[in-house]
Structure formats: C-alpha cells, structure tokens
Tab-separated table of C-alpha atoms and ligand atoms in Angstrom:
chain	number	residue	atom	x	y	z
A	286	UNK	CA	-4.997	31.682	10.354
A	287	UNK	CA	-8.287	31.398	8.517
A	288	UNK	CA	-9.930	28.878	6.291
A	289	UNK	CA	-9.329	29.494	2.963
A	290	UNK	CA	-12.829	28.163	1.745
A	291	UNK	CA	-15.032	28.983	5.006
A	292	UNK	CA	-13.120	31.929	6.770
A	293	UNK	CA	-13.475	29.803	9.708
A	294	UNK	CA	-10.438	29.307	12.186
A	295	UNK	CA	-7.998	26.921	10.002
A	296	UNK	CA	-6.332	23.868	11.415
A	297	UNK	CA	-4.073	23.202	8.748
A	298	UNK	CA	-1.498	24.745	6.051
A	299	UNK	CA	-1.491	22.886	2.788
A	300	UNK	CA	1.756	24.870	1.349
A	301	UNK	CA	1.875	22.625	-1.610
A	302	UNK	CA	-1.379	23.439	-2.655
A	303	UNK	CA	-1.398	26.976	-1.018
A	304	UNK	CA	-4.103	26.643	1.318
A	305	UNK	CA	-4.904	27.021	5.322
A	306	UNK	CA	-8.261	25.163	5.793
A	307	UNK	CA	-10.742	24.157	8.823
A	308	UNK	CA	-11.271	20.656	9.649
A	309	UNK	CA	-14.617	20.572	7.359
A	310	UNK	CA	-13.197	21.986	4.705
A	311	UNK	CA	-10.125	19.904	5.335
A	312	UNK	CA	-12.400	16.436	4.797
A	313	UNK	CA	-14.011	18.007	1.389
A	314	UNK	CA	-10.615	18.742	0.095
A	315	UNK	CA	-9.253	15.123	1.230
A	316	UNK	CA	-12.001	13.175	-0.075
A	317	UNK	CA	-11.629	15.553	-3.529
A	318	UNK	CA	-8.204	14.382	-3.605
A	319	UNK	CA	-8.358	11.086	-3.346
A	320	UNK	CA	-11.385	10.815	-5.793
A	321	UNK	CA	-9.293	12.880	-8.392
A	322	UNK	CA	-6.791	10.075	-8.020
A	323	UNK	CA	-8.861	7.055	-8.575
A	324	UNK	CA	-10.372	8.853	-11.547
A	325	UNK	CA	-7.233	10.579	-13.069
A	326	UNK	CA	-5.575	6.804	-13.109
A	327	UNK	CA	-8.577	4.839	-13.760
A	328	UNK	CA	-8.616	2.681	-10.020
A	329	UNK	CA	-11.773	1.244	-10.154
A	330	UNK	CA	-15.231	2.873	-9.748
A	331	UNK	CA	-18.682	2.290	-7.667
A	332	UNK	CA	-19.374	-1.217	-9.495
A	333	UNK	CA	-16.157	-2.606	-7.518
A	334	UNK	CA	-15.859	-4.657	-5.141
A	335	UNK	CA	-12.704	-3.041	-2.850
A	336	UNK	CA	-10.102	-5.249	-0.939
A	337	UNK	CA	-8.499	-2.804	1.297
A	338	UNK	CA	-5.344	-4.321	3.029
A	339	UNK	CA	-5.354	-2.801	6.504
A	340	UNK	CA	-2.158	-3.710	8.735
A	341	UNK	CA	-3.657	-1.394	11.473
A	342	UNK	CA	-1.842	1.898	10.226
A	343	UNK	CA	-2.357	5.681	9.989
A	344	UNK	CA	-2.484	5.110	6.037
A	345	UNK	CA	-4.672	1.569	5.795
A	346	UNK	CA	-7.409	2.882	8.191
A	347	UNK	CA	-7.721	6.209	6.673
A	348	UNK	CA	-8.095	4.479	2.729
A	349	UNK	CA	-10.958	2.455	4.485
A	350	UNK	CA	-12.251	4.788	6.207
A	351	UNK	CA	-12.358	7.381	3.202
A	352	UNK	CA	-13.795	4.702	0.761
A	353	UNK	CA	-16.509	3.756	2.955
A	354	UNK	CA	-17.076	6.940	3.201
A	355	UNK	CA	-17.217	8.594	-0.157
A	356	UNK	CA	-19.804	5.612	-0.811
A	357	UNK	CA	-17.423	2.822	-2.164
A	358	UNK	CA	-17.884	-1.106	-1.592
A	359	UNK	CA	-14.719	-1.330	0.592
A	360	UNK	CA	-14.086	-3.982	3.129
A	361	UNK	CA	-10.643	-4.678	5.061
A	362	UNK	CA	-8.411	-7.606	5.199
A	363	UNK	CA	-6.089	-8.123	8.207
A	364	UNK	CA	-3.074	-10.601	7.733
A	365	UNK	CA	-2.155	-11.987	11.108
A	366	UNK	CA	1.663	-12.402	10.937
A	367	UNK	CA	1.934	-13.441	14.641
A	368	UNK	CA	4.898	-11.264	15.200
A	369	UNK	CA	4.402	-10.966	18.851
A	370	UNK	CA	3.083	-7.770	20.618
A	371	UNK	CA	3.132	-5.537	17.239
A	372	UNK	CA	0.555	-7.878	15.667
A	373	UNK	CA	-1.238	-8.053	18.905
A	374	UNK	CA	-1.642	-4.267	18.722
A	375	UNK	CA	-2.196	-3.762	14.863
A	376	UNK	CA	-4.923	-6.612	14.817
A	377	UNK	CA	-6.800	-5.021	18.275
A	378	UNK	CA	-6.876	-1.135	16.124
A	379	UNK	CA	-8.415	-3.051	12.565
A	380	UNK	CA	-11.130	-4.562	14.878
A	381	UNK	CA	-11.593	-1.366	16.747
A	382	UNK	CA	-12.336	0.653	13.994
A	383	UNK	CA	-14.317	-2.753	12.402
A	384	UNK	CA	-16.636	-2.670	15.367
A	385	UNK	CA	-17.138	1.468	16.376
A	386	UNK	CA	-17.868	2.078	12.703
A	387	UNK	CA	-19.545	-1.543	11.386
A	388	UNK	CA	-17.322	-1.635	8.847
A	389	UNK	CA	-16.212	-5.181	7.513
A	390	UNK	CA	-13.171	-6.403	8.185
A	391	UNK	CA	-12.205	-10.639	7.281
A	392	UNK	CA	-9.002	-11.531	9.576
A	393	UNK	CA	-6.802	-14.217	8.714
A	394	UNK	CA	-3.387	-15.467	9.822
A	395	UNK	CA	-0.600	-16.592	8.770
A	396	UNK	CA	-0.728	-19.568	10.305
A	397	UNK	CA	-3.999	-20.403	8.064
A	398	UNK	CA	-1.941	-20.594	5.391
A	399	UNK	CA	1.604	-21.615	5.818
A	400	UNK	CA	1.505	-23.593	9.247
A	401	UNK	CA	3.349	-20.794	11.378
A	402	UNK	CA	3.846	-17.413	12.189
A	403	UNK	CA	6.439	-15.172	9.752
A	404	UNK	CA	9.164	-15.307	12.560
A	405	UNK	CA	9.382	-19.099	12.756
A	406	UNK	CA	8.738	-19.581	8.919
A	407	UNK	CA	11.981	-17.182	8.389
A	408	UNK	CA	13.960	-19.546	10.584
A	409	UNK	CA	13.048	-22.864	8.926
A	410	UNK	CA	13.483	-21.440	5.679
A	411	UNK	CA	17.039	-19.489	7.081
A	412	UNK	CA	16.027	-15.984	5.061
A	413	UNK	CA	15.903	-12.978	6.773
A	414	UNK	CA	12.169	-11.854	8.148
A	415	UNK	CA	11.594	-8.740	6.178
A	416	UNK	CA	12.492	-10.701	2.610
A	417	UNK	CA	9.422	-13.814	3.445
A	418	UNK	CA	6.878	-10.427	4.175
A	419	UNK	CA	5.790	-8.614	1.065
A	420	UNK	CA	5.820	-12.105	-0.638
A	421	UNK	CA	3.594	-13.987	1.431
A	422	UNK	CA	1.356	-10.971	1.912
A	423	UNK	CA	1.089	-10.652	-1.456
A	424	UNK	CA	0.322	-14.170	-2.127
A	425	UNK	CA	-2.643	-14.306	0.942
A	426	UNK	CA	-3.951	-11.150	-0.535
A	427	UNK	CA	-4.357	-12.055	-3.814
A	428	UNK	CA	-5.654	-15.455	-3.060
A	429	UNK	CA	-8.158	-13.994	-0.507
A	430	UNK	CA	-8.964	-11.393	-3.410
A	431	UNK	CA	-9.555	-14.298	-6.189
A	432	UNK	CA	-11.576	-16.510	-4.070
A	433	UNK	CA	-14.136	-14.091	-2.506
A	434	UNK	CA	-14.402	-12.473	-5.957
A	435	UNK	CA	-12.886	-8.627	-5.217
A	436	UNK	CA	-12.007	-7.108	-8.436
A	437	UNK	CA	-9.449	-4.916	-6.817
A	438	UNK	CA	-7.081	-4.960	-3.996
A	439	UNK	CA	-6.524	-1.161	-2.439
A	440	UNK	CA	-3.354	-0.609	-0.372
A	441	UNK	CA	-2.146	2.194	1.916
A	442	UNK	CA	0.702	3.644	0.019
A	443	UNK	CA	0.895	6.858	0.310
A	444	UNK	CA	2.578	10.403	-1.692
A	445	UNK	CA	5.811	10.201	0.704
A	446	UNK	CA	6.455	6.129	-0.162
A	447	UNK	CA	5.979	6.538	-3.797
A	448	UNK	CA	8.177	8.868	-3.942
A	449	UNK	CA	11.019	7.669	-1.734
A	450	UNK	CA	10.729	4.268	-4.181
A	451	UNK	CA	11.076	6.909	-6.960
A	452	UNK	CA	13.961	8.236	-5.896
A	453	UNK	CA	15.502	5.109	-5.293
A	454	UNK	CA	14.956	3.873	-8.737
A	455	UNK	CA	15.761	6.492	-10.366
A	456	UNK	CA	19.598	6.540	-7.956
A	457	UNK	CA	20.554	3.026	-9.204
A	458	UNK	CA	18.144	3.329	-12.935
A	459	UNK	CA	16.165	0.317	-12.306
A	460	UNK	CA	14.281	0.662	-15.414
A	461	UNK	CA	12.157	-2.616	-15.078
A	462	UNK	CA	11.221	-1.194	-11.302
A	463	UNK	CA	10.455	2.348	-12.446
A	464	UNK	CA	8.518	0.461	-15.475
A	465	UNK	CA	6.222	-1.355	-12.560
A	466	UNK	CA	5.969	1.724	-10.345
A	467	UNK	CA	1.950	3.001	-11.471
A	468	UNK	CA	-0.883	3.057	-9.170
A	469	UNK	CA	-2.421	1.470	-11.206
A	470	UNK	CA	-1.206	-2.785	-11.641
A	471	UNK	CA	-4.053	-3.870	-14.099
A	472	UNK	CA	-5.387	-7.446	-13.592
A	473	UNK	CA	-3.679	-10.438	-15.375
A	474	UNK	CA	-5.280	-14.099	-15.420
A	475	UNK	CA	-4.680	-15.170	-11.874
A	476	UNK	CA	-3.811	-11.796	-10.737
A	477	UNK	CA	-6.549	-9.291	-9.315
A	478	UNK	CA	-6.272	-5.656	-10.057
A	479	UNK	CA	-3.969	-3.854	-7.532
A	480	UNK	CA	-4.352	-0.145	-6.660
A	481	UNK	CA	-2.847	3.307	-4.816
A	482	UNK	CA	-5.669	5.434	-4.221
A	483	UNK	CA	-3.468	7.247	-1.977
A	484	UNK	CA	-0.438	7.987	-3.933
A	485	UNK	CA	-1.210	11.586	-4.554
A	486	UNK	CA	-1.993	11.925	-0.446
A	487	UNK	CA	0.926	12.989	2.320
A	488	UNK	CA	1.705	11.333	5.222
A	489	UNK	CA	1.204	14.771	6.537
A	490	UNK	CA	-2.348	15.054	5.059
A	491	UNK	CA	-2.956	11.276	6.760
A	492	UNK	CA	-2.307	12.079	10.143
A	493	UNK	CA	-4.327	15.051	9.611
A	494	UNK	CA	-7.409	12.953	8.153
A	495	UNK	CA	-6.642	10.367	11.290
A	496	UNK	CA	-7.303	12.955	13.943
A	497	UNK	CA	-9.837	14.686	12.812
A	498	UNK	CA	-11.842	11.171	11.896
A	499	UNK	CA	-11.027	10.342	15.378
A	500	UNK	CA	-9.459	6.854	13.926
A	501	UNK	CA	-6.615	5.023	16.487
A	502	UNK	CA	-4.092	3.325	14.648
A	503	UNK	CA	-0.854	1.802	15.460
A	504	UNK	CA	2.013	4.165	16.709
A	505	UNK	CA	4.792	1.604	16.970
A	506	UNK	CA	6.816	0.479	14.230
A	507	UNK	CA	6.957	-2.978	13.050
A	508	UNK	CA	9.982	-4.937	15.702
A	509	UNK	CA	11.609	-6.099	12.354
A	510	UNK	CA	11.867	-2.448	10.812
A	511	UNK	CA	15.334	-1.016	10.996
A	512	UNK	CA	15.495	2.038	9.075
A	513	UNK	CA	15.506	1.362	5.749
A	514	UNK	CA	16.954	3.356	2.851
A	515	UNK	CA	13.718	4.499	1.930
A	516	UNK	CA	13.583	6.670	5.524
A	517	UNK	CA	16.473	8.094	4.563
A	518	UNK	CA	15.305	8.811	0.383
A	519	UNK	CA	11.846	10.206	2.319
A	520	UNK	CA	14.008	12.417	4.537
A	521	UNK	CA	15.655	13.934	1.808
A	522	UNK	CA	12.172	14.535	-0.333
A	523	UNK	CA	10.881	16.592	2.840
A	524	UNK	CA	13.870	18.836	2.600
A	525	UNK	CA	13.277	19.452	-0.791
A	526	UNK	CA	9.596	19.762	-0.416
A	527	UNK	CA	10.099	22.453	2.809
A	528	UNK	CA	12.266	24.729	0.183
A	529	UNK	CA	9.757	24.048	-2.425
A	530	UNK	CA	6.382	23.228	-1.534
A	531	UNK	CA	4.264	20.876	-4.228
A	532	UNK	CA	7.610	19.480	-5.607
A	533	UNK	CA	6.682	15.800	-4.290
A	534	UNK	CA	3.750	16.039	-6.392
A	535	UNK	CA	4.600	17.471	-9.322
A	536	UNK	CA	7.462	14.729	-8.909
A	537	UNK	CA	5.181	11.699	-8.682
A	538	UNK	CA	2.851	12.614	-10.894
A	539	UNK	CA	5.324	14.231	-13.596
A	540	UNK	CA	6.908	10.511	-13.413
A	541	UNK	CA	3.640	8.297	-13.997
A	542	UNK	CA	2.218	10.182	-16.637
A	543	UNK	CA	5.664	10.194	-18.610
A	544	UNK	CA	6.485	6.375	-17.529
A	545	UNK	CA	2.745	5.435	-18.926
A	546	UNK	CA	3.693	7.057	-21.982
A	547	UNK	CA	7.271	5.508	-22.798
A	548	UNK	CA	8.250	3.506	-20.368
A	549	UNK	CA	5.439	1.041	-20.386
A	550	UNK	CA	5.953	0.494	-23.817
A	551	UNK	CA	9.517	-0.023	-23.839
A	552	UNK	CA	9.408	-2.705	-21.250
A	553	UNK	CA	6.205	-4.441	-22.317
A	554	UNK	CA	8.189	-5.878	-25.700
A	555	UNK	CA	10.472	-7.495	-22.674
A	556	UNK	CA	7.433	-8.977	-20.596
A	557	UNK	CA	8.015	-12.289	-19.379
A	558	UNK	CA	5.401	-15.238	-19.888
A	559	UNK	CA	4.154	-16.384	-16.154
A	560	UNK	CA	2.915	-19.907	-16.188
A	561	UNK	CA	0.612	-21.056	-12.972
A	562	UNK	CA	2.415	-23.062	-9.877
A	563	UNK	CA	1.493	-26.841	-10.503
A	564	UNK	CA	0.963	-27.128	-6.525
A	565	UNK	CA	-1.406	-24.567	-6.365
A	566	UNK	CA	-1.918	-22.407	-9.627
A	567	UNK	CA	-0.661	-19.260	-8.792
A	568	UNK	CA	0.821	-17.092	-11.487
A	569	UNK	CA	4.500	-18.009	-11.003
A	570	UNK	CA	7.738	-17.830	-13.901
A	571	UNK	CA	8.745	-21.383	-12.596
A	572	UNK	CA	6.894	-24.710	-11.889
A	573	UNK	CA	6.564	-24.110	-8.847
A	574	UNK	CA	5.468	-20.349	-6.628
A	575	UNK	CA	7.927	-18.825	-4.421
A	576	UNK	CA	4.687	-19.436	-1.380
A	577	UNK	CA	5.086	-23.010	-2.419
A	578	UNK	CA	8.720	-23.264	-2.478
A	579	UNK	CA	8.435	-21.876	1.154
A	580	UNK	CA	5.862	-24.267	2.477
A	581	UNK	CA	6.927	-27.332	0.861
A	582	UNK	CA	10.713	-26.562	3.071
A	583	UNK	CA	8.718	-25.708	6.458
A	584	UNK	CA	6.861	-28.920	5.829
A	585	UNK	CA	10.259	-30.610	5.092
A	586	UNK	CA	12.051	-29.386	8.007
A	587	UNK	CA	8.754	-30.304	10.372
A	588	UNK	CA	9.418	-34.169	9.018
A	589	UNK	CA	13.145	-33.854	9.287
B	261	SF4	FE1	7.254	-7.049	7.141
B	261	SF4	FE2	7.896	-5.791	9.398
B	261	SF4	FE3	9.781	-6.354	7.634
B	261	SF4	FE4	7.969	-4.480	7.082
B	261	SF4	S1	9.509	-4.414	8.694
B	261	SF4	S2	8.683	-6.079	5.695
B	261	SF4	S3	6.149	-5.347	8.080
B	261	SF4	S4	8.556	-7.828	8.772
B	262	ZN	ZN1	2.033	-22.179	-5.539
C-alpha cells in the first residue's frame, strides 16, 4: 500500500476519505483536519487563550498535543478526582507528556474544591458516582477558566462520541439536547466559551495520531465505567460506517449545519433566564448551584 500524497510506504487507510497515507503525510492531513474544524465552526483562533481539559486520554493528549503544535496558546488542566489507582495513572501520563514536551499543564483536585475525593462526596451526598462527575468537572473547569482569564475551554470529544450522543437523541427526540449538541457552546456572562475541535476526528484517526506522536496515555477505563448506552449507539455507527465509509461524517456534520440553521432558533424563543448562585455566583436557574447544593450537604453531614 502506498501513500497517496508521497508514494511512500502507507501506514494507514482513511476509507472515509479514500486515502492510504504515510505517517508524514498522515500528521499534515490530521493537523488539516482539525484546523478545518476550528475554522468551519468558528472555535477560537491564534488570539486565544486555550483551556484544554486533559483526563490523561488518547483524545485529551492528542488535542494538546496538536494545538501546541499547529502554534496555538494551549495549556492543560488536570482534575484530580482521587478515584484510586485510575487517577493515579491518568494524572502520572498528563505530567509525562507536561514534562518530555514542556508543555503546561495546572493540576488541581478535587479535594481543592469540595473537601473530598468524587467517591466519598457520592456517598455523603447518596447519588450514584458517575451523576456528581460531569457536574463538578464542569463547574472546576469553568471556574479555573474564569479566574485565570482563558477565553475558551477545549475538550477531547471526538467524531465517534458525537455521534453516538446523536444517535441517542435523535432515538428518544430530545429536541432541547439535539438543540445543545454544536461544537461550538458560545460564552454567556459567567460562562467561558466551550469547544470540540475534535468532533470531525475518529477515534481511529486518534490512536493513529497517538502512536505516531509517540504520546502514552491511559489504557484502562475509568473503575466507575460500565458500558454505557453510548458503547453500544458507537458500536452500531461502526457497522454502518464499515458498509459505508464517510457516513459518520457526513452524519455529524449534515446534523450541525441543519440544527444551526433551525433548530437553534426554535429553541432559543424557549431559553431559560440563569441567575448567579448567591453562595458563589455561578450561573445557576435556582438560588443556589447544583456544586453548592453538593458542598453545603458534605459540609452538613461532616457536622452531623
Ligand atoms: Fe466520571 Fe468515571 Fe463515571 Fe465517566 S465513568 S462519568 S469519568 S466517574
Ligand atoms: Zn454556587
């Protein structure tokens, strides 16, 4: 198999883009791909000042590492859940790569913020782990974002997740979902830009950029992951995808340039007013934030 480009020896078949390429090659067409996305839907450009949120996966690493390296002000942030050995392991890969390659990297815990690690904070508040996460990473990302003046907060999610969550929407018609779902969250007072410069990128095309880059990331899934739906939704996407290659694409992008032009409208007349948290003056549609609601009950149950 040669290189499409180069005629070298190829290391890789791109069927949905009909294409064998060597691992030079390979990088220019990467780096292409993910600069056509943060141009096509606007990201951010080289006047920002990146947040990349790296949990010390294939997809995190590889967004910082391509950032940095097409030239972008990038740096990493590591949330510290304290989930035992898995956050052991994720942290030791971000500050791996942090210190090989001088990139910057801030590390925080959990534990900075809320008092204790996700596992015990599930208990006191008796929810289930996996249902405190995305919240309170959310809320330490943003906060991180606001105070050390980012104007954009990257993540990691890639071609395969977006359109797993598609599918997913579209199965049960969660229009207000399916309105949010954009790689593009613009900035609201309080809020700081988020982004998906990977959203048009495989997980197939990741791996690939991960080896040849030479970055070591985190094999293991998370101890609290247990198969979600969305494994299942991606395993059905691939079949698709191996009968017709490019469909994912053509799926996700088919979807955000026809949501941006009715569905954003439609659900924009139904926007709700968000008010700040009077502990701590977070965007929130109550008094009080869901982080705070949390905190106040750990500090509750610590006086009990
Ligand atoms: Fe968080 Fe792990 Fe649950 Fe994912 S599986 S939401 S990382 S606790
Ligand atoms: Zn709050």
């Amino acid at each position: 198999m040669k290189c499409k480009v180069c005629k070298g020896p190829a290391v890789i078949r791109l069927r949905s883009h009909n294409l064998a390429l060597c691992e030079s090659c390979f990088l220019d067409f990467f780096y292409r791909q993910v600069s056509r996305t943060i141009k096509r839907y606007r990201l951010f450009d080289k006047g920002d000042k990146i947040l990349v949120g790296v949990s010390g996966g294939k997809d995190s690493l590889a967004l910082l590492d391509a950032l940095i390296t097409m030239g972008y002000n990038a740096v990493g942030v590591f949330i510290d859940l304290e989930m035992g050995y898995h956050s052991v392991e994720s942290k030791e890969k971000v500050e791996k790569i942090a210190k090989e390659r001088g990139y910057p990297v801030i590390i925080r815990s959990i534990s900075d913020y809320l008092g204790v690690s996700l596992p015990v904070a599930a208990q006191e508040v008796k929810r289930p782990v996996c249902s405190l996460c995305g919240m309170i990473k959310r809320y330490i990302l943003n906060r991180i974002a606001m105070d050390e003046g980012f104007s954009v907060l990257a993540t990691g999610h890639n071609l395969d997740d977006e359109c797993a969550r598609l599918l997913g929407n579209i199965l049960d018609w969660r229009v207000d979902f399916l309105a949010r779902q954009d790689p593009l969250l613009d900035e609201e007072e309080g809020l700081v830009r988020k982004v998906k410069p990977l959203a048009r990128t495989s997980e197939r095309e990741l791996t690939a950029y991960c080896i040849i880059r030479g970055i070591d990331y985190v094999q293991g899934r998370c101890p609290y992951a247990n198969k979600p739906t969305s494994y299942f939704y991606k395993g059905i996407m691939f079949q698709i995808e191996r009968k017709m290659p490019g469909t994912k694409l053509r799926f996700y992008q088919g979807f955000v340039e026809f949501k941006r032009e009715y569905l954003t409208a439609c659900s924009n007349t139904e926007k709700q007013e968000l008010t700040r948290c009077e502990r701590c003056g977070y965007p929130t549609l109550s008094n009080v934030c869901n982080f705070c609601r949390v905190k106040e009950r750990i500090e509750q149950r610590r006086d009990e």
